[in-house]
Amino acid sequence: MEQQRYNVIITGASSGVGLYAAKALAAKGWHVIMACRDLPKTERVAKEVGIAPDGYSIIKLDLASLESVRQFVEAFRATGKSLDALVVNAAIYKPQLKTPERSEDGYEISVATNHLGHFLLCNLLLEDMKKAAHPEPRLVTLGTVTANPKELGGKIPIPAPPDLGDLEGFKLGFKYPIAMVDGKKFKPGKAYKDSKLCNMLTMMEMHRRYHEESGIIFNALYPGCVAESDLFRDAPKLFQTIFPFFQKNITGGYVSEEESGKRVAQVVADEGFNKSGVYWSWGNRQQENREAFSQEMSNEAEDAAKASKLWELSEKLVGIA
């Protein structure tokens, strides 16, 4: 009897952690739906890293466009495939912006892409995941050390620590002239950190709302410091040179994209990661075959009242309230 083949959607699978997570999961026998903006590039890099032709398919997704998210969901459903796992991976980071860049929906681009696009995607696909072929469907969110001051890398307040305040920016509609979740002055690096904090709050709120009734496992992971990544393509060139050197030679925290992808695949597919509401981390441990541990989240990420309010406001911003 042929073994059941499970399906996973990975956002931002055309480079970095997402690409190598796709490679690792395909090697485990999963079919990967690579959800990306640039289809020719995705096809090219899938071949370059050696993903078997029957191990993946590609569907266009631009998370900065809420309409694109809806079209992606329709296109995925048209395939007739089960949805057994969803990996919230794609992110943009634009620390050199002087003024806010806006999505086509009018929202600040980092929060629009990293949080709001994913928030809509997860909500629309929840029903698909409830009908998964896999006995333990998983929705896995990529975290970052910079959004958690309880981790060493999150204690560095440059350019500013994440802080959503009382969500005033969202309450006011999050459109011009508002560009920050807390409604305060625009800081591009903080906007990224805030968006990743929103990801963690959303993961925990999904766990509270849906895990018990659906059986879906909602968790997150920090795979280690991926110091060489397309995520940093808009960072200063000097940073792109110094940061990998520092992580390789000073902290020892450097993790390759391929190793981080394998760690994502573990959380998606392996036994031992079937716990919901957990933030898995490899911390400052770059070697292969190291075990993950459950990382404590920031006080703000564990704030259930804030998570519930963020959920309600995000529903309005993406048009599903």
PDB file of C-alpha atoms in Angstrom, residues 167 200-202 204-209 298-312:
ATOM      1  CA  LEU A 167      -2.578  48.954  19.743  1.00  0.00           C
ATOM      2  CA  MET A 200       3.735  35.261  18.209  1.00  0.00           C
ATOM      3  CA  LEU A 201       0.598  36.764  19.722  1.00  0.00           C
ATOM      4  CA  THR A 202      -1.408  35.367  16.809  1.00  0.00           C
ATOM      5  CA  MET A 204      -0.836  31.850  20.912  1.00  0.00           C
ATOM      6  CA  GLU A 205      -4.341  33.170  20.226  1.00  0.00           C
ATOM      7  CA  MET A 206      -4.911  30.494  17.574  1.00  0.00           C
ATOM      8  CA  HIS A 207      -3.798  27.909  20.126  1.00  0.00           C
ATOM      9  CA  ARG A 208      -6.249  29.245  22.707  1.00  0.00           C
ATOM     10  CA  ARG A 209      -9.144  29.555  20.266  1.00  0.00           C
ATOM     11  CA  SER A 298       8.275  37.605  26.134  1.00  0.00           C
ATOM     12  CA  ASN A 299       5.728  38.905  28.628  1.00  0.00           C
ATOM     13  CA  GLU A 300       3.994  40.815  25.825  1.00  0.00           C
ATOM     14  CA  ALA A 301       3.775  37.718  23.596  1.00  0.00           C
ATOM     15  CA  GLU A 302       2.106  35.843  26.457  1.00  0.00           C
ATOM     16  CA  ASP A 303      -0.412  38.611  27.171  1.00  0.00           C
ATOM     17  CA  ALA A 304      -3.708  36.863  26.422  1.00  0.00           C
ATOM     18  CA  ALA A 305      -5.781  40.033  26.666  1.00  0.00           C
ATOM     19  CA  LYS A 306      -3.538  41.830  24.181  1.00  0.00           C
ATOM     20  CA  ALA A 307      -3.572  38.813  21.855  1.00  0.00           C
ATOM     21  CA  SER A 308      -7.379  38.777  21.873  1.00  0.00           C
ATOM     22  CA  LYS A 309      -7.570  42.505  21.131  1.00  0.00           C
ATOM     23  CA  LEU A 310      -4.927  42.227  18.384  1.00  0.00           C
ATOM     24  CA  TRP A 311      -6.981  39.413  16.838  1.00  0.00           C
ATOM     25  CA  GLU A 312     -10.170  41.483  16.810  1.00  0.00           C
TER      26      GLU A 312
END
